[in-house]
C-alpha positions as a printed NumPy array, in Angstrom:
array([[-25.912, -67.   ,  68.496],
       [-23.116, -69.341,  67.658],
       [-24.116, -69.177,  64.026],
       [-23.703, -65.399,  64.045],
       [-20.168, -65.635,  65.36 ],
       [-19.242, -68.293,  62.928],
       [-20.249, -66.085,  60.052],
       [-17.727, -63.325,  60.903],
       [-14.65 , -63.124,  58.701],
       [-11.568, -64.453,  60.475],
       [ -9.413, -61.572,  59.161],
       [-11.033, -59.219,  61.674],
       [-10.277, -61.311,  64.699],
       [ -7.675, -60.152,  67.222],
       [ -4.361, -61.951,  66.783],
       [ -5.308, -63.527,  63.526],
       [ -2.933, -63.528,  60.509],
       [ -4.506, -63.024,  57.169],
       [ -3.923, -65.75 ,  54.712],
       [ -1.874, -65.112,  51.618],
       [ -4.099, -65.088,  48.668],
       [ -2.633, -66.367,  45.441],
       [ -4.163, -64.29 ,  42.728],
       [ -2.136, -65.968,  39.978],
       [  0.485, -63.125,  39.679],
       [  4.047, -64.065,  40.704],
       [  6.574, -61.387,  41.758],
       [  9.594, -60.943,  39.438],
       [ 12.84 , -62.705,  40.416],
       [ 16.179, -60.901,  40.101],
       [ 19.253, -62.977,  39.457],
       [ 22.826, -61.634,  39.774],
       [ 24.819, -61.965,  36.579],
       [ 27.496, -64.569,  36.628],
       [ 31.105, -63.337,  36.634],
       [ 32.822, -63.95 ,  33.347],
       [ 36.441, -64.8  ,  34.249],
       [ 38.69 , -64.107,  31.281],
       [ 42.242, -65.423,  31.084],
       [ 44.665, -63.254,  29.144],
       [ 47.348, -64.942,  27.073],
       [ 51.021, -64.254,  27.823],
       [ 52.652, -61.279,  26.196],
       [ 54.233, -62.283,  22.914],
       [ 54.638, -58.815,  21.467],
       [ 58.313, -58.398,  22.261],
       [ 59.113, -54.954,  23.616],
       [ 55.781, -53.376,  22.568],
       [ 54.288, -53.822,  26.03 ],
       [ 54.341, -55.844,  29.197],
       [ 50.874, -57.391,  28.713],
       [ 48.641, -58.595,  31.549],
       [ 50.228, -59.48 ,  34.876],
       [ 48.37 , -61.045,  37.772],
       [ 48.149, -59.27 ,  41.114],
       [ 49.816, -62.18 ,  42.862],
       [ 52.855, -62.036,  40.642],
       [ 56.199, -60.542,  41.658],
       [ 56.523, -56.804,  41.888],
       [ 57.564, -55.02 ,  38.769],
       [ 61.207, -53.974,  38.605],
       [ 62.418, -51.092,  36.555],
       [ 65.683, -51.645,  34.738],
       [ 67.764, -48.824,  33.37 ],
       [ 68.19 , -49.138,  29.659],
       [ 71.82 , -49.043,  28.596],
       [ 72.723, -45.995,  26.61 ],
       [ 74.116, -46.32 ,  23.154],
       [ 77.811, -45.829,  22.527],
       [ 77.657, -42.238,  21.339],
       [ 75.266, -41.233,  24.099],
       [ 77.475, -42.791,  26.755],
       [ 80.248, -40.334,  25.922],
       [ 78.08 , -37.446,  27.144],
       [ 76.71 , -39.332,  30.152],
       [ 78.464, -38.553,  33.44 ],
       [ 77.51 , -41.919,  34.918],
       [ 79.664, -43.62 ,  32.276],
       [ 82.8  , -42.237,  33.944],
       [ 81.965, -42.977,  37.582],
       [ 83.708, -46.35 ,  37.416],
       [ 87.021, -44.605,  36.703],
       [ 86.783, -42.628,  39.95 ],
       [ 85.881, -45.593,  42.146],
       [ 89.14 , -45.63 ,  44.123],
       [ 90.062, -44.978,  47.725],
       [ 93.119, -43.46 ,  49.38 ],
       [ 94.974, -46.761,  49.737],
       [ 94.65 , -47.594,  46.049],
       [ 95.876, -44.166,  44.962],
       [ 98.813, -44.264,  47.387],
       [ 99.878, -47.699,  46.167],
       [ 99.833, -46.489,  42.571],
       [101.754, -43.349,  43.478],
       [104.452, -45.458,  45.128],
       [104.513, -47.815,  42.138],
       [105.193, -44.861,  39.82 ],
       [108.389, -44.087,  41.769],
       [109.926, -47.468,  40.834],
       [110.781, -47.127,  37.14 ],
       [111.951, -50.693,  36.485],
       [108.925, -52.574,  37.782],
       [107.021, -52.815,  34.52 ],
       [103.951, -54.287,  36.218],
       [101.818, -51.17 ,  36.541],
       [ 99.252, -52.37 ,  33.99 ],
       [ 98.807, -55.639,  35.873],
       [ 97.995, -53.659,  39.02 ],
       [ 95.408, -51.415,  37.375],
       [ 93.991, -53.881,  34.853],
       [ 90.831, -54.564,  36.846],
       [ 90.265, -50.947,  37.895],
       [ 92.102, -48.21 ,  35.961],
       [ 91.293, -44.805,  37.373],
       [ 91.306, -41.221,  36.16 ],
       [ 91.138, -39.643,  39.6  ],
       [ 94.878, -40.002,  40.169],
       [ 95.977, -38.599,  36.786],
       [ 93.635, -35.593,  37.059],
       [ 94.721, -34.861,  40.62 ],
       [ 98.421, -35.24 ,  39.746],
       [ 98.209, -33.056,  36.639],
       [ 96.289, -30.293,  38.418],
       [ 98.64 , -30.322,  41.406],
       [101.692, -30.267,  39.152],
       [100.337, -27.218,  37.319],
       [100.106, -25.103,  40.47 ],
       [103.314, -26.478,  42.006],
       [105.469, -25.936,  38.951],
       [104.019, -22.479,  38.28 ],
       [104.509, -21.296,  41.87 ],
       [107.93 , -22.847,  42.405],
       [109.049, -21.734,  38.958],
       [108.397, -18.133,  39.95 ],
       [110.263, -18.652,  43.218],
       [113.227, -20.287,  41.489],
       [113.446, -17.467,  38.949],
       [113.368, -14.894,  41.72 ],
       [116.107, -16.685,  43.694],
       [118.362, -16.928,  40.664],
       [117.89 , -13.244,  39.835],
       [118.295, -12.293,  43.469],
       [121.556, -14.2  ,  43.631],
       [122.962, -12.236,  40.719],
       [121.351,  -8.882,  41.548],
       [120.487,  -8.051,  45.146],
       [118.18 ,  -5.216,  44.112],
       [115.792,  -7.553,  42.287],
       [112.188,  -7.276,  43.532],
       [109.65 , -10.085,  43.649],
       [107.118, -10.294,  40.803],
       [104.772, -13.176,  40.038],
       [104.525, -14.131,  36.361],
       [100.973, -15.349,  35.677],
       [102.104, -16.613,  32.299],
       [103.673, -19.583,  34.083],
       [100.197, -20.812,  35.018],
       [ 98.854, -20.58 ,  31.463],
       [101.917, -22.328,  30.087],
       [101.691, -25.071,  32.709],
       [ 98.002, -25.696,  31.979],
       [ 98.475, -26.096,  28.24 ],
       [101.67 , -28.133,  28.468],
       [100.728, -30.543,  31.269],
       [ 97.078, -31.137,  30.379],
       [ 97.954, -31.315,  26.699],
       [100.734, -33.826,  27.288],
       [ 98.67 , -35.986,  29.664],
       [ 95.784, -36.187,  27.162],
       [ 97.261, -36.042,  23.667],
       [100.366, -38.224,  24.061],
       [ 98.563, -41.3  ,  25.484],
       [ 95.824, -40.808,  22.899],
       [ 98.375, -40.776,  20.079],
       [100.126, -43.927,  21.285],
       [ 96.768, -45.643,  21.733],
       [ 95.698, -45.064,  18.125],
       [ 99.162, -46.001,  16.882],
       [ 99.163, -49.307,  18.749],
       [ 95.6  , -50.005,  17.672],
       [ 96.68 , -49.448,  14.083],
       [ 99.437, -52.01 ,  14.641],
       [ 96.813, -54.431,  16.   ],
       [ 98.001, -54.296,  19.578],
       [ 95.68 , -54.844,  22.537],
       [ 95.886, -51.35 ,  24.033],
       [ 93.593, -49.618,  26.52 ],
       [ 93.043, -45.866,  26.291],
       [ 91.981, -45.522,  29.935],
       [ 94.991, -47.609,  30.963],
       [ 97.323, -45.346,  28.976],
       [ 95.832, -42.192,  30.483],
       [ 96.197, -43.734,  33.921],
       [ 99.818, -44.798,  33.414],
       [100.988, -41.525,  31.841],
       [ 99.174, -39.528,  34.501],
       [100.885, -41.341,  37.352],
       [104.245, -40.981,  35.59 ],
       [104.02 , -37.216,  36.223],
       [103.852, -37.608,  39.998],
       [107.62 , -37.735,  40.431],
       [107.905, -34.169,  39.12 ],
       [105.88 , -32.793,  42.068],
       [108.352, -33.537,  44.909],
       [111.362, -32.964,  42.669],
       [110.17 , -29.419,  41.929],
       [111.076, -28.504,  45.514],
       [114.678, -29.518,  44.861],
       [114.792, -27.285,  41.813],
       [114.536, -24.265,  44.114],
       [118.224, -24.669,  44.905],
       [119.903, -21.741,  43.102],
       [122.635, -23.88 ,  41.585],
       [122.33 , -24.467,  37.863],
       [124.451, -27.607,  37.665],
       [122.505, -29.26 ,  40.464],
       [119.228, -28.305,  38.825],
       [120.197, -29.982,  35.577],
       [121.348, -33.087,  37.415],
       [118.054, -33.313,  39.312],
       [115.809, -32.774,  36.289],
       [117.71 , -35.291,  34.145],
       [117.616, -37.86 ,  36.935],
       [113.903, -37.35 ,  37.558],
       [113.093, -37.254,  33.854],
       [115.028, -40.469,  33.294],
       [113.159, -42.217,  36.112],
       [109.79 , -41.094,  34.737],
       [110.78 , -42.09 ,  31.193],
       [111.923, -45.538,  32.354],
       [108.602, -46.009,  34.127],
       [106.691, -45.26 ,  30.918],
       [108.978, -47.349,  28.703],
       [109.086, -50.38 ,  31.007],
       [105.299, -50.537,  31.211],
       [104.766, -49.815,  27.529],
       [107.188, -52.616,  26.719],
       [104.474, -55.154,  27.521],
       [102.873, -54.193,  24.2  ],
       [106.138, -54.476,  22.255],
       [106.195, -57.647,  20.209],
       [108.27 , -56.575,  17.233],
       [110.786, -54.069,  15.971],
       [108.113, -51.499,  15.118],
       [106.694, -51.577,  18.634],
       [110.192, -51.319,  20.112],
       [110.648, -48.045,  18.259],
       [107.405, -46.841,  19.825],
       [108.781, -47.6  ,  23.299],
       [111.929, -45.614,  22.532],
       [109.811, -42.727,  21.243],
       [107.798, -42.72 ,  24.478],
       [111.031, -42.62 ,  26.48 ],
       [112.351, -39.651,  24.498],
       [109.067, -37.754,  24.79 ],
       [109.113, -38.127,  28.564],
       [112.695, -36.859,  28.692],
       [111.734, -33.94 ,  26.454],
       [108.961, -33.023,  28.894],
       [111.438, -32.953,  31.78 ],
       [113.825, -30.718,  29.841],
       [110.899, -28.46 ,  28.927],
       [110.097, -28.02 ,  32.621],
       [113.685, -27.042,  33.338],
       [114.088, -24.596,  30.487],
       [110.749, -22.778,  30.793],
       [109.958, -22.885,  34.507],
       [113.394, -23.087,  36.153],
       [115.704, -21.112,  33.847]])
């Protein structure tokens, strides 16, 4: 009986675990490929590319490429530095233009010459001199003929635009090229700034020219023109190192006086 039980295969017994039979065939083994870490050399190609940069490196910054000289003329951002002024700076320069014998205007604006003041002054002077010129003409005609009726001459505006803008742009430009030709250290923006502020004195003085008295008008315009001309000449004198440059200063003085007389003759006849 015991021999019959001993002859049964053990794989059929309850709770038994069949033995692993090695039949000589091994299962295939899969191995993960090794990572091939490659180190890139630094970028030596100049401006052809940035090359490889590690993830742990600093963040990439984008720098604005400077525009070339001829492109900068047509770029609005090139002129923003000449409008970087506040009210206090403009007021100080306006007050400095009322003192004709100072001669230190260029030292005040050397670090930050502006174009905001000259543009604002020229534009304001155009409307002031055109409007007050019409009023002064009407008062003079009304004084001589009581039946004179009011009429606004639009031609005063056109004449003021061409004369004031033309003078504020062309005259400093001409003196700049002339001084550059004479090998003087001149600044075009500085000249535009100085000549623009020299016109400020004509704005308040235009109110005095409304007085319908011809002799007083001539006295006022010659006094104001002389003050403005002295302001230009005293500041331009810093570039005068010889007899030729002294003649240029005198020419600038006479041109400023001629502008004042032009205002009187054409706008306050």
